[in-house]
Tab-separated table of C-alpha atoms in Angstrom:
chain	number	residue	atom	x	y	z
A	425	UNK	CA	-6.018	43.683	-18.211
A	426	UNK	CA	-2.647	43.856	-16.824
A	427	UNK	CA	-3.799	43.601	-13.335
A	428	UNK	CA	-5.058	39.926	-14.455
A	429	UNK	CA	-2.353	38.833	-15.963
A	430	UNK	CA	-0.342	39.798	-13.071
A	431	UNK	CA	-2.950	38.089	-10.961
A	432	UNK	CA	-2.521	34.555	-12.916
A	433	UNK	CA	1.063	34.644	-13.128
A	434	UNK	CA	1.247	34.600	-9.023
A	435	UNK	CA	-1.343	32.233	-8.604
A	436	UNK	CA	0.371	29.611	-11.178
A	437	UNK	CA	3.918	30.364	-8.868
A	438	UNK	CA	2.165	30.100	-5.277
A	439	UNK	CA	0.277	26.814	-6.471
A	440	UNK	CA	3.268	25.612	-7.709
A	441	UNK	CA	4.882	26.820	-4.713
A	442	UNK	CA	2.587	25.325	-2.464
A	443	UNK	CA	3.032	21.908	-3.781
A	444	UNK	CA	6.614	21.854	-3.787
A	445	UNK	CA	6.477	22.594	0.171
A	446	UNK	CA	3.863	20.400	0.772
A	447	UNK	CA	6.117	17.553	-1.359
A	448	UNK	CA	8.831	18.112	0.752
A	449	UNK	CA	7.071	18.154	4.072
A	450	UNK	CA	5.639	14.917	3.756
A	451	UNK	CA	8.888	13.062	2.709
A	452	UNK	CA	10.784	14.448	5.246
A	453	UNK	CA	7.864	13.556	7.731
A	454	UNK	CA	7.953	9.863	6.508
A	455	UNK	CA	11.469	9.693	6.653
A	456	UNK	CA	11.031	10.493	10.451
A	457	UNK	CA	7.878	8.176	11.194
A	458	UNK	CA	10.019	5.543	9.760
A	459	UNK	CA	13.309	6.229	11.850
A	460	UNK	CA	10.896	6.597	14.861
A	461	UNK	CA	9.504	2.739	14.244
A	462	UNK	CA	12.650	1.469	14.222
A	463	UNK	CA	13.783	2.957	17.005
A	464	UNK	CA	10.443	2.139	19.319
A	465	UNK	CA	9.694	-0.676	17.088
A	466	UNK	CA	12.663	-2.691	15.614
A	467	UNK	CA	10.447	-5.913	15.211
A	468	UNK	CA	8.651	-3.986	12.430
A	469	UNK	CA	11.752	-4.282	9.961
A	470	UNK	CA	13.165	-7.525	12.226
A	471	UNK	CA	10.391	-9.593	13.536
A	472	UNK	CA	11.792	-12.655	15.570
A	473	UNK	CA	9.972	-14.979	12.995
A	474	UNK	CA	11.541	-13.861	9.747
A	475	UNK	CA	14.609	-15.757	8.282
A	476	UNK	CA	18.059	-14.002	8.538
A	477	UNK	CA	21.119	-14.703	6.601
A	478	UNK	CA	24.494	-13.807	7.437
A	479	UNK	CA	26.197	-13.577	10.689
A	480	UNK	CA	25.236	-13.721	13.986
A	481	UNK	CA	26.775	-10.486	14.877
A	482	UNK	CA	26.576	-8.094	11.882
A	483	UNK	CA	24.651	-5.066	13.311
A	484	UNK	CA	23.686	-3.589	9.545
A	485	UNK	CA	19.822	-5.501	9.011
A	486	UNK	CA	19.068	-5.322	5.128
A	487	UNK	CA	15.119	-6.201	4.846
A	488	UNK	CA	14.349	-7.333	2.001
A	489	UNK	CA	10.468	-7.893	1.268
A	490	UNK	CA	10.285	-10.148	-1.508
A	491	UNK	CA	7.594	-11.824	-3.503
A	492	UNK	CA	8.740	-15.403	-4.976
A	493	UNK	CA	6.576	-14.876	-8.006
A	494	UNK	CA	7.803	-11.447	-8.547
A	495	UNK	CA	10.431	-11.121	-11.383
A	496	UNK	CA	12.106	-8.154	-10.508
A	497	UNK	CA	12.990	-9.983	-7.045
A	498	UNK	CA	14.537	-13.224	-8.951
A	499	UNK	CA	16.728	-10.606	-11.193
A	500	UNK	CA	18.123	-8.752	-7.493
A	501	UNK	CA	18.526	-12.206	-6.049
A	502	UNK	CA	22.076	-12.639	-7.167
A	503	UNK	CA	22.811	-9.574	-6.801
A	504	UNK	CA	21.810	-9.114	-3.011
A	505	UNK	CA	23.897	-12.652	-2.307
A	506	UNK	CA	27.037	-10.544	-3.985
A	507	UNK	CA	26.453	-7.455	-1.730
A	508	UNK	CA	26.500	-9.674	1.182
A	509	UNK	CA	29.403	-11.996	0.680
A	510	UNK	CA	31.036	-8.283	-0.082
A	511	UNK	CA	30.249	-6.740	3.190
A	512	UNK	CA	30.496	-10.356	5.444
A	513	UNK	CA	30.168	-10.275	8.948
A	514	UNK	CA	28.832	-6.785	8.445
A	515	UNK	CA	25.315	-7.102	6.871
A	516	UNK	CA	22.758	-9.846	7.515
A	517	UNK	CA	19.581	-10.204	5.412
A	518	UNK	CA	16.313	-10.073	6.890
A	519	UNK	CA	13.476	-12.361	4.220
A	520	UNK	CA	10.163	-10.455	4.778
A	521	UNK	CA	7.056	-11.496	2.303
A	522	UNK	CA	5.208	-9.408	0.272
A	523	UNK	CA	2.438	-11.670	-1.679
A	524	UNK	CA	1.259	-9.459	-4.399
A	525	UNK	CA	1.164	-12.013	-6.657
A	526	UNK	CA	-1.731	-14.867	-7.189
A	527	UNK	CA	0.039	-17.850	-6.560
A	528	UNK	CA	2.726	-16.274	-3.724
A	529	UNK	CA	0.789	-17.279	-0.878
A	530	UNK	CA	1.376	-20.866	-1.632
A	531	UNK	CA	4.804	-20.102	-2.651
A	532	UNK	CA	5.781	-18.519	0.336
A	533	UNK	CA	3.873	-21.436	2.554
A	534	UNK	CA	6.066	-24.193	0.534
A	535	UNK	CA	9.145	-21.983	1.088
A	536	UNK	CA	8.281	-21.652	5.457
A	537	UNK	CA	7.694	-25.187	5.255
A	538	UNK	CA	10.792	-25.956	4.228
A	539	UNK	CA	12.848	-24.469	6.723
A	540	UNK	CA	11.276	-27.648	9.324
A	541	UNK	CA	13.986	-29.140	6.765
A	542	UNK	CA	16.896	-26.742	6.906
A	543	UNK	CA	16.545	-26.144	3.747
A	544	UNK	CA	15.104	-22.296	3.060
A	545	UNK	CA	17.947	-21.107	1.289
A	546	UNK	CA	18.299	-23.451	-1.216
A	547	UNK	CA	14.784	-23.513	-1.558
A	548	UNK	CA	14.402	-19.787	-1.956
A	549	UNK	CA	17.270	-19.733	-4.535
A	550	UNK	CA	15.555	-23.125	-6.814
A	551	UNK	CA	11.744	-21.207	-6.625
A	552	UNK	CA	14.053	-18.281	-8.157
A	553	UNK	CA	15.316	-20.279	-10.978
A	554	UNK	CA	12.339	-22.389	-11.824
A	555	UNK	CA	9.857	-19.239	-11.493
A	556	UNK	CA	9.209	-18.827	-15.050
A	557	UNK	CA	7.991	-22.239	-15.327
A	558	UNK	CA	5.617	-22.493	-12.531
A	559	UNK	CA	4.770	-18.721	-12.371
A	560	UNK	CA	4.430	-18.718	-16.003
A	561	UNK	CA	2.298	-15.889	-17.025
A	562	UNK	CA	0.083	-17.672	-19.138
A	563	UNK	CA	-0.328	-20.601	-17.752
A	564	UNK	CA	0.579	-20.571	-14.129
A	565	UNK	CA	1.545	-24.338	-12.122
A	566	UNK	CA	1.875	-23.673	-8.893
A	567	UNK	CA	1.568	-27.829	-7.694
A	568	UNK	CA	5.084	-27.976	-10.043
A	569	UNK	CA	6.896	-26.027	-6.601
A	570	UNK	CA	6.878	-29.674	-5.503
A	571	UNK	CA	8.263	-31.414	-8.542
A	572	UNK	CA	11.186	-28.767	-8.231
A	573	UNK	CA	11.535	-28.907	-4.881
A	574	UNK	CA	12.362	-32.609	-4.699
A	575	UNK	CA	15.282	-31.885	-6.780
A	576	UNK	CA	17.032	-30.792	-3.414
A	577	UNK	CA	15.854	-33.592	-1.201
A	578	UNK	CA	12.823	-32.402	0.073
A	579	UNK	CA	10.475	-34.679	1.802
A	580	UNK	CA	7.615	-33.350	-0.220
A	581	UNK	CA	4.766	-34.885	2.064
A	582	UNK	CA	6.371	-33.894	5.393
A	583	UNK	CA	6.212	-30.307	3.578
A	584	UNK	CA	2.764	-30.668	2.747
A	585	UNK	CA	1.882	-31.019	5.967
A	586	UNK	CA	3.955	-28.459	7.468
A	587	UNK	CA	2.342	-26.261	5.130
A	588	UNK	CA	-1.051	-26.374	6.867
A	589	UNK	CA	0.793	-24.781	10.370
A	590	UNK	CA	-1.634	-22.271	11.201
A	591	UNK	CA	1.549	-20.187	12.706
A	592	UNK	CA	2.679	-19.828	8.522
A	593	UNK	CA	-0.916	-18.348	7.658
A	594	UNK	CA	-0.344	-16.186	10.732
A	595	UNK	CA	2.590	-14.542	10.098
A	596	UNK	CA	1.809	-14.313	6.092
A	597	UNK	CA	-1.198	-11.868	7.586
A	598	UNK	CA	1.469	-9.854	9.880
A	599	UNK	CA	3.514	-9.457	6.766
A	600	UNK	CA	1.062	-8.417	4.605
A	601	UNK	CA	-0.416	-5.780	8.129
A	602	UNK	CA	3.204	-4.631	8.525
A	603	UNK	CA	3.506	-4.217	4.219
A	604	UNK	CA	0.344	-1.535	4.663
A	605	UNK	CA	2.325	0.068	8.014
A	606	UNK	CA	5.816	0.642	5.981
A	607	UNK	CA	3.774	1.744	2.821
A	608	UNK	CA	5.509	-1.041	0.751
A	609	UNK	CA	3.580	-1.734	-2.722
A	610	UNK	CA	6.011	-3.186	-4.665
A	611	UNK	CA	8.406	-5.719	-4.634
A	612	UNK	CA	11.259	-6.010	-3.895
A	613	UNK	CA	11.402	-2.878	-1.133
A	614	UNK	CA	14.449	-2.564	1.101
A	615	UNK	CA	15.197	-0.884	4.412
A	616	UNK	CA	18.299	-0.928	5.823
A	617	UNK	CA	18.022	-0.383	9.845
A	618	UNK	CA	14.733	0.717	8.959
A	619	UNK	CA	15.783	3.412	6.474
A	620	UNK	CA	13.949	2.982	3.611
A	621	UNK	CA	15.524	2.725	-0.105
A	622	UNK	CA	14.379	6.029	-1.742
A	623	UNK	CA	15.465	5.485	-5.716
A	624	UNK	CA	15.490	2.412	-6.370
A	625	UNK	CA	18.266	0.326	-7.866
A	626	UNK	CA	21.395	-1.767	-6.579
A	627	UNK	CA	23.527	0.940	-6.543
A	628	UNK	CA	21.649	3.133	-4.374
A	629	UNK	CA	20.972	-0.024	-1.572
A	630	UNK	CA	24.667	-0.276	-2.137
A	631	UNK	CA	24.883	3.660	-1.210
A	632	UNK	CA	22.809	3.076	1.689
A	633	UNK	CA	24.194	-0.269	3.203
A	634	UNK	CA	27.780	1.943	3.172
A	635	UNK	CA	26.186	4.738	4.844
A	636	UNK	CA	24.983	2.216	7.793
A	637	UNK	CA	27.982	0.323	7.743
A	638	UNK	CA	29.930	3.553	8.761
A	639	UNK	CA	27.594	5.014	11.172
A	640	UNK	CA	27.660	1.051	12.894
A	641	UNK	CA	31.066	0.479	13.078
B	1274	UNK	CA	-8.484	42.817	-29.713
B	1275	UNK	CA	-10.967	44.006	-26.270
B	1276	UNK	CA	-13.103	42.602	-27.902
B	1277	UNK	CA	-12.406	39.262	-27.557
B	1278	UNK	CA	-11.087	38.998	-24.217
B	1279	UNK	CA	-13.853	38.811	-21.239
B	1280	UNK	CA	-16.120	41.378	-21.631
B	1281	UNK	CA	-16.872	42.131	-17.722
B	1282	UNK	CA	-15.330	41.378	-14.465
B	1283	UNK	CA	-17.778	39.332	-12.753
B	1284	UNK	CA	-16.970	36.481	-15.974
B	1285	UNK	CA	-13.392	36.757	-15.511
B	1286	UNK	CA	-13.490	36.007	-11.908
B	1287	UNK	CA	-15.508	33.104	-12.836
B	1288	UNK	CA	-12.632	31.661	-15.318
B	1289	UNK	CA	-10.339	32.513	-12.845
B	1290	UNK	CA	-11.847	30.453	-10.235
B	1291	UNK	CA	-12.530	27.577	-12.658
B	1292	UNK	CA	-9.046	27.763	-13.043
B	1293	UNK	CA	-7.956	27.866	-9.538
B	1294	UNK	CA	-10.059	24.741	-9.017
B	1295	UNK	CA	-8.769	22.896	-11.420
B	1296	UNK	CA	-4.731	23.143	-10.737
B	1297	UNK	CA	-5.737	22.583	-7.235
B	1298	UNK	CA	-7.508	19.122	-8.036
B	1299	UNK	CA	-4.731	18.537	-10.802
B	1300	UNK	CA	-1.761	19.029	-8.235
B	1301	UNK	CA	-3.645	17.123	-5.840
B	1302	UNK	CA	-3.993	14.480	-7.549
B	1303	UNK	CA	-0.325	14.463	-8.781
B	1304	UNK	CA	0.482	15.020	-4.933
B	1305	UNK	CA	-1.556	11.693	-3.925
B	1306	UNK	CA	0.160	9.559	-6.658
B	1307	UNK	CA	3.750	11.277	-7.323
B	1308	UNK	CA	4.608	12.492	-3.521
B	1309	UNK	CA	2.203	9.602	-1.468
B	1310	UNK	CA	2.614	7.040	-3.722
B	1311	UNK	CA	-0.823	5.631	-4.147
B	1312	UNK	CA	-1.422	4.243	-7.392
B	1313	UNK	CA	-4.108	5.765	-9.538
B	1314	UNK	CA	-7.126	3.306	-10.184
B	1315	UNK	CA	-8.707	2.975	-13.783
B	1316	UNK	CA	-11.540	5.592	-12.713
B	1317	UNK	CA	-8.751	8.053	-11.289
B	1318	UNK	CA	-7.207	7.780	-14.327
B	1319	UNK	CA	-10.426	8.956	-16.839
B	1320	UNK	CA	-11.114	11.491	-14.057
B	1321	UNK	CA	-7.554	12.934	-14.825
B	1322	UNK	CA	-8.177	12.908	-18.528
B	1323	UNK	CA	-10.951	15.259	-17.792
B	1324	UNK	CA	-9.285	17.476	-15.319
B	1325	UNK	CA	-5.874	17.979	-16.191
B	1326	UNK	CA	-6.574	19.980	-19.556
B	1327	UNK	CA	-8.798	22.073	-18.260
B	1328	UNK	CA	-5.843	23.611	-16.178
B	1329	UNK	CA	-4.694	24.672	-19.926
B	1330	UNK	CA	-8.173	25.206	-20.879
B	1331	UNK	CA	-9.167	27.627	-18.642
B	1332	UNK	CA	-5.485	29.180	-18.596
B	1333	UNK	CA	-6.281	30.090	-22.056
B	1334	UNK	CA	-9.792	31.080	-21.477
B	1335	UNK	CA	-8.620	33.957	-18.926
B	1336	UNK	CA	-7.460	35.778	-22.246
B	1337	UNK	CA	-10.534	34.527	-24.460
B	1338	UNK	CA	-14.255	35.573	-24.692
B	1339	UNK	CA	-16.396	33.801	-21.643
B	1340	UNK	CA	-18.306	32.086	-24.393
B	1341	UNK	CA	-15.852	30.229	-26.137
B	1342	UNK	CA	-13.794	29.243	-22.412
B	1343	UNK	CA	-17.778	27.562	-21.898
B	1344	UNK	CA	-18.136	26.027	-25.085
B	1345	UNK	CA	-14.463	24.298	-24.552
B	1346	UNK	CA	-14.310	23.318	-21.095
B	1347	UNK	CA	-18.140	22.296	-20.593
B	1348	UNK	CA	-17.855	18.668	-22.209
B	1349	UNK	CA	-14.847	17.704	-20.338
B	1350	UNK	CA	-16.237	19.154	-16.766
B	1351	UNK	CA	-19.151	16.899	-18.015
B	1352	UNK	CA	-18.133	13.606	-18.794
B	1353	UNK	CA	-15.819	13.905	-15.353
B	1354	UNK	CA	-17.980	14.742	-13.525
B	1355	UNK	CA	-20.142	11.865	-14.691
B	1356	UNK	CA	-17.234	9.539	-13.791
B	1357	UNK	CA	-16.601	10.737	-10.302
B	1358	UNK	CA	-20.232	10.291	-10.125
B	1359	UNK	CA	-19.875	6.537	-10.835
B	1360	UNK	CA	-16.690	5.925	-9.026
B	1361	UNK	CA	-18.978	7.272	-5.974
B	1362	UNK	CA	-21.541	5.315	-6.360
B	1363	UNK	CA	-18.780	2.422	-6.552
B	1364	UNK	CA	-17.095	3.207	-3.735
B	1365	UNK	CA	-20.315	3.633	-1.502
B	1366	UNK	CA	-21.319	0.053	-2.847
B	1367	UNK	CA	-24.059	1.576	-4.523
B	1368	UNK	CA	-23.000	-0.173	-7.773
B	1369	UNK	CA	-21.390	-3.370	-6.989
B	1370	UNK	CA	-18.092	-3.727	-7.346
B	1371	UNK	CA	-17.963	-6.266	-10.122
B	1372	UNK	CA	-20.209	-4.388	-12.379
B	1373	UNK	CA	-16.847	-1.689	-12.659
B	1374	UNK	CA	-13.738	-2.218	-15.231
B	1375	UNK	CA	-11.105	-2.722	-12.744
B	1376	UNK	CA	-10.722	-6.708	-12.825
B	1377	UNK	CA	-6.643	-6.006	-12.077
B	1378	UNK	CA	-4.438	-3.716	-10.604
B	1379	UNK	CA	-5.411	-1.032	-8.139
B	1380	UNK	CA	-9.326	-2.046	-7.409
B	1381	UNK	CA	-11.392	1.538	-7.367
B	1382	UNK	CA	-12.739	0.842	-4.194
B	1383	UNK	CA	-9.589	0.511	-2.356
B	1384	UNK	CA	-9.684	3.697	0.199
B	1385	UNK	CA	-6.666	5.381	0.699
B	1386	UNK	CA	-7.289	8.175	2.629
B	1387	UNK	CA	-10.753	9.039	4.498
B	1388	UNK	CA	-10.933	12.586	6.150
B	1389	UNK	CA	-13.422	13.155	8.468
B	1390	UNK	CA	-15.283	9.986	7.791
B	1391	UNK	CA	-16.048	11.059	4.513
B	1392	UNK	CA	-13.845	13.160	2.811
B	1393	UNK	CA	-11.821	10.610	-0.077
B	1394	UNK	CA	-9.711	10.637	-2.870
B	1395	UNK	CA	-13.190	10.360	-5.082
B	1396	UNK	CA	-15.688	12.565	-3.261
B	1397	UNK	CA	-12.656	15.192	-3.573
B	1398	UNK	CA	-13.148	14.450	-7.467
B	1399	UNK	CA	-16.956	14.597	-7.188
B	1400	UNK	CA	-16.837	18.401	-5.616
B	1401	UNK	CA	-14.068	19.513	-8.022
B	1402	UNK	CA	-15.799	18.714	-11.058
B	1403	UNK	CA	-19.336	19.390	-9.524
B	1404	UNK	CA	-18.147	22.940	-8.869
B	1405	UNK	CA	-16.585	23.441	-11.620
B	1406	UNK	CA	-19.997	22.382	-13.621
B	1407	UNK	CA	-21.740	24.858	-11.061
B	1408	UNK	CA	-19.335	27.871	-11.825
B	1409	UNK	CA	-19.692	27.096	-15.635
B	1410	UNK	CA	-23.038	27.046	-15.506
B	1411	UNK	CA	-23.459	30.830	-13.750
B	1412	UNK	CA	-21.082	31.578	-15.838
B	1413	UNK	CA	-22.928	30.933	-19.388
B	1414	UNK	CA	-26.058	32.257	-17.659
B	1415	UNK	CA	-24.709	35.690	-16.581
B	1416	UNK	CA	-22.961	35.653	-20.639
B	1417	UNK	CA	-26.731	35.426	-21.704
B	1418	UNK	CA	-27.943	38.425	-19.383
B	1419	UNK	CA	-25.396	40.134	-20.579
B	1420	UNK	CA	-26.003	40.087	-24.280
């Protein structure tokens, strides 16, 4: 009787056990597989494609992946503009594309298109403020991204066109190949120099950016 | 008080094993989704419902006579394993995949991992509660001969 009890009480503490080192190896091995592709592999977090803000020679990337019709990336928006006019000249964002959502494909394609028009940012920043009107959730009007988009001078059927560049549909399947690669399912996902953001929240990218700004300059 | 605990050995090592099984496949499970980050699917999720008392169950059924431990855990290793046997046939195509109750979210074919060639998150189910079903089953038969 005693001998069982004994015998269930281990088992409960080396399963536990067992899990607990098994947890832990597999973060820390993650952690490693991604600071190995961005060491071998920097186009992963920084292909030559993706749009960059910031300057020229800040050596701290932040990647964003971001979904236009995600909500949670309209909230960080403005606060992702504030870290980086904080640390200028020290931190450049890196757009990636994550289209989880039904109508992001289009979304994004608009938003590429609009860059033949030197206009991404502002574009980015209007699909933002307009999303709950044509991402509503129940009732969705996707063709409105080109009522909003005139509001900023868009040439809406030079963009329509540009839309169809089979180099756009291209790299919207390298995003979504590189998305499985870094094990991003949810939007928005940071890395910073290819370090991924562990617990999530501003603070914490804040934490993280610091920690590459000091090791960078 | 003997009296109602396990009346031989050969039972208790039964439990025991039931209950072995199941915290394995429960902290598996929690490993896949908590440590990996792969996002349980409808199915995975009624599969849980099954498995994860039965940790308690058969916890409690180590101290408790072999017939009640059966009589508890039984249904549940039941109607699990009847729903790893679906999402099976699901993910092997056998049913098509709009006949099953994932229309959003995380679609219960969507392979995560695949050992071997045919070792995945579902056929890992499918043995868990298939041996557990197996075990019980010995179990309420060598109760029986006992009597």
């Amino acid at each position: 009787m005693k001998n069982r009890k004994l015998l269930v009480i281990l088992s409960g503490f080396v399963l536990i056990g067992l899990f607990a080192f098994a947890a832990k190896s597999y973060k820390s091995y993650e952690s490693s597989r991604l600071g190995f592709l961005s060491q071998s592999d920097s186009s992963v977090f920084v292909p030559d494609y993706a749009p960059q803000f910031g300057d020229e020679e800040a050596k701290v990337y932040l990647t964003e992946f971001l979904d236009p019709e995600c909500e949670s990336c309209r909230n960080f928006y403005p606060r992702i503009k504030s870290l980086l006019k904080k640390y200028k000249g020290k931190v450049k964002l890196v757009v990636r594309y994550a289209p989880f959502h039904r109508n992001s494909k289009h979304a994004i394609k608009a938003l590429e298109a609009t860059r033949k028009q030197g206009k991404y940012w502002e574009a980015l920043e209007l699909l933002f403020k307009y999303q709950p009107k044509w991402a509503s959730h129940h009732h969705p009007q996707p063709e409105l991204i080109f009522v909003y988009l005139k509001e900023i001078g868009i040439d809406i059927e030079k963009l329509k066109v540009d839309m169809k560049d089979p180099k756009i549909a291209k790299m919207i399947e390298q995003e979504v190949s590189d998305l499985k690669l870094l094990k991003v399912r949810g939007t928005p996902a940071f890395f910073v120099n290819g370090k991924p953001l562990e617990k999530f929240g501003i603070t914490y990218l804040e934490e993280l950016i610091q920690k590459e700004i000091k090791k960078s300059y | 008080m003997q009296s109602k605990t396990i009346e031989n050995s050969k039972s208790w090592n039964l439990v025991f094993c039931c209950w072995m099984i199941a915290s394995i496949s429960t902290l598996g499970s929690l490993f896949f989704s908590e440590v990996m980050e792969f996002p349980p699917c409808v199915l995975c999720w009624y599969q849980r419902i099954a498995m994860y008392p039965l940790v308690l169950l058969f916890l409690v059924g180590t101290f408790q006579s072999a017939k009640s431990t059966f009589a508890f855990t039984f249904p549940l290793a039941l109607t699990g394993w009847v729903i790893a046997l679906y999402h099976n046939l699901l993910h092997y195509e056998i049913v098509p995949e709009s006949a099953s109750p994932c229309l959003e979210g995380v679609s219960c074919s969507t392979v995560y991992i695949d050992w071997f060639g045919f070792i995945t998150i579902p056929a890992l189910s499918f043995l868990s509660f298939s041996l557990l079903l197996g075990i019980l089953l010995i179990l309420k038969r060598n109760n029986y001969y006992e009597k």
